[in-house]
DNA sequence: GCCGTTTTCGGCCCGACTGTTTTCAGTCG
């Protein structure tokens, strides 16, 4: 059975976690984590690489040992190291270590001294005031943990990119049994929400239990929850739930609409049907018993005298009214994008030389790309100090001399220091075409301090774009507390732009904030923050979120030709 | 566990910050 890259990565991450807790050689656990990231980022599955006879130990960070372990996982499904680590350290230690403020050492201490093996154990110990008995713990850390534990466990949602990988594999598995029947993933996935709770797969066919049979035999199915003639519900090994629905051809459009949602959008649409004395449901639009539309979405919208509403807008955020007036926005699309304004190279924590990134960007049909490596404060990424940045500027100049029909813009992703100063002197920043600035440390300032810190950074006239403005990592790190409305207003006053970071873990600005920026007259840059050439392809996820934020091409600075863009970057 | 014109051992991006201590371990990125 084909093992997915993400599964291997997850196994390696778990092993790394337990090795850290155990106190093993830290470089050993780092090797597992590094390998996990590499595997996640591979354009092909290791299963197919192995099948093609590729030597995995040629991959950077994979040696003989790890290559062997990967092969064992792929062929036998077994990962002996993890099994023995789990025997040695039973419990949900990984879950505990994920809590803020708890790392491997303290998890081990809790485990050894208080027998904490689960979140429940931890809660009881903290509640009883026993944590403060431990060296290194005090009342504050106890209170912080209790606060973290008091938060209701957020219902698990999956990042869009991850759901997409699952969905594409699943659809291509289902399709062969279905001739020319349409198979579409609906729901929030189709609306391109940044996270999805489950996959709603719609198949146009007559009552066809065979599709459901096929789904329940999918190799990644962990559990079949329900299985009937028109509907099958399963849970995949990843934990993602899948609902498969089979609807007749003549209802397909109405069903697609219904299962695409959102619920609020459906309600608004149904109200319009009711106004005419009609009925709208997943089987069609009905005048009495007579179906007057239903085969396609266009059909249904048309009969309701509505313009076709782009998927990303179906949230009942005003789109139904505009659809009625036939005045929906013409949303930005991937083909409008002319360049990427946030890209890393091996000068900091990227993986390839600037020239390689430029070549890859050019292959995507772009006219320009800004190279924006980290600044000195971000030591972990080997950030640039003024001297190295100056040398990089020279290198970009040389590179541009060789390039025709493509321009590499000189830039930096400069860290915003705690007091709002930028991490590099104005003298060097003023030599750049693009200054992307971002917060990387001190996430826990008060709302007011954080907001003022960021606004102060924008006071620097060299700053062009505020990158990943809230710092969130989906499912992993909450956004820092910041008054985004004030930030947007300040950006407006200063001619600064905000980023829609397209990296699937970030998608920051969110759709909602992007729309807020537009409504306040602030333009955005949709940028990938790519550290590899493959990651330049994340652009489409950023475009999805921009579309959800109602952005049109005119709202996005990197849809502009270079000359116009350069004017926008000055303020 | 990986890696190697510094090559088969001995390194491996490391500095800031917090809450705990009373000089620093642990966490974070």
PDB file of C-alpha atoms (C1' of nucleotides) in Angstrom, chain A residues 25 27-28 30 32 61 63 65-66 69 101 103 105-106 137-138 140-141 377 380 442 477, chain B residues 1-3 11-29:
ATOM      1  CA  UNK A  25      21.766  13.014  20.976  1.00  0.00           C
ATOM      2  CA  UNK A  27      21.622  15.991  16.425  1.00  0.00           C
ATOM      3  CA  UNK A  28      20.048  12.642  15.951  1.00  0.00           C
ATOM      4  CA  UNK A  30      17.394  16.950  14.347  1.00  0.00           C
ATOM      5  CA  UNK A  32      14.850  13.001  11.820  1.00  0.00           C
ATOM      6  CA  UNK A  61      20.002  14.765   4.950  1.00  0.00           C
ATOM      7  CA  UNK A  63      21.923   8.714   4.705  1.00  0.00           C
ATOM      8  CA  UNK A  65      20.254   4.501   7.803  1.00  0.00           C
ATOM      9  CA  UNK A  66      17.304   6.777   7.117  1.00  0.00           C
ATOM     10  CA  UNK A  69      14.124   3.095   7.516  1.00  0.00           C
ATOM     11  CA  UNK A 101       6.143  26.499  27.330  1.00  0.00           C
ATOM     12  CA  UNK A 103       9.626  21.293  25.713  1.00  0.00           C
ATOM     13  CA  UNK A 105      13.198  18.549  29.123  1.00  0.00           C
ATOM     14  CA  UNK A 106      10.202  19.641  31.123  1.00  0.00           C
ATOM     15  CA  UNK A 137       8.600  25.410  37.514  1.00  0.00           C
ATOM     16  CA  UNK A 138       6.832  28.059  39.526  1.00  0.00           C
ATOM     17  CA  UNK A 140       3.591  31.392  36.741  1.00  0.00           C
ATOM     18  CA  UNK A 141       4.355  28.403  34.574  1.00  0.00           C
ATOM     19  CA  UNK A 377      18.696  39.279  13.791  1.00  0.00           C
ATOM     20  CA  UNK A 380      18.841  30.769  12.907  1.00  0.00           C
ATOM     21  CA  UNK A 442       8.556  38.734  20.746  1.00  0.00           C
ATOM     22  CA  UNK A 477       0.535  28.981  16.396  1.00  0.00           C
TER      23      UNK A 477
ATOM     24  C1'  DG B   1      21.857  10.389  12.164  1.00  0.00           C
ATOM     25  C1'  DC B   2      24.398  13.061   8.419  1.00  0.00           C
ATOM     26  C1'  DC B   3      28.435  14.625   6.377  1.00  0.00           C
ATOM     27  C1'  DG B  11      31.525  18.517  14.192  1.00  0.00           C
ATOM     28  C1'  DC B  12      26.518  19.749  13.383  1.00  0.00           C
ATOM     29  C1'  DC B  13      23.276  27.825  12.188  1.00  0.00           C
ATOM     30  C1'  DC B  14      22.950  29.782  17.960  1.00  0.00           C
ATOM     31  C1'  DG B  15      21.208  34.124  20.320  1.00  0.00           C
ATOM     32  C1'  DA B  16      17.242  36.101  22.937  1.00  0.00           C
ATOM     33  C1'  DC B  17      14.072  35.611  26.287  1.00  0.00           C
ATOM     34  C1'  DT B  18      11.474  33.694  30.349  1.00  0.00           C
ATOM     35  C1'  DG B  19      10.871  32.312  34.737  1.00  0.00           C
ATOM     36  C1'  DT B  20      13.283  30.488  37.563  1.00  0.00           C
ATOM     37  C1'  DT B  21      16.976  31.157  40.044  1.00  0.00           C
ATOM     38  C1'  DT B  22      20.833  33.851  42.638  1.00  0.00           C
ATOM     39  C1'  DT B  23      23.842  32.146  37.763  1.00  0.00           C
ATOM     40  C1'  DC B  24      21.112  29.557  34.453  1.00  0.00           C
ATOM     41  C1'  DA B  25      18.194  25.691  32.276  1.00  0.00           C
ATOM     42  C1'  DG B  26      14.697  25.395  29.083  1.00  0.00           C
ATOM     43  C1'  DT B  27      12.171  27.056  25.212  1.00  0.00           C
ATOM     44  C1'  DC B  28      11.750  29.231  20.937  1.00  0.00           C
ATOM     45  C1'  DG B  29      12.698  30.289  16.279  1.00  0.00           C
TER      46       DG B  29
END
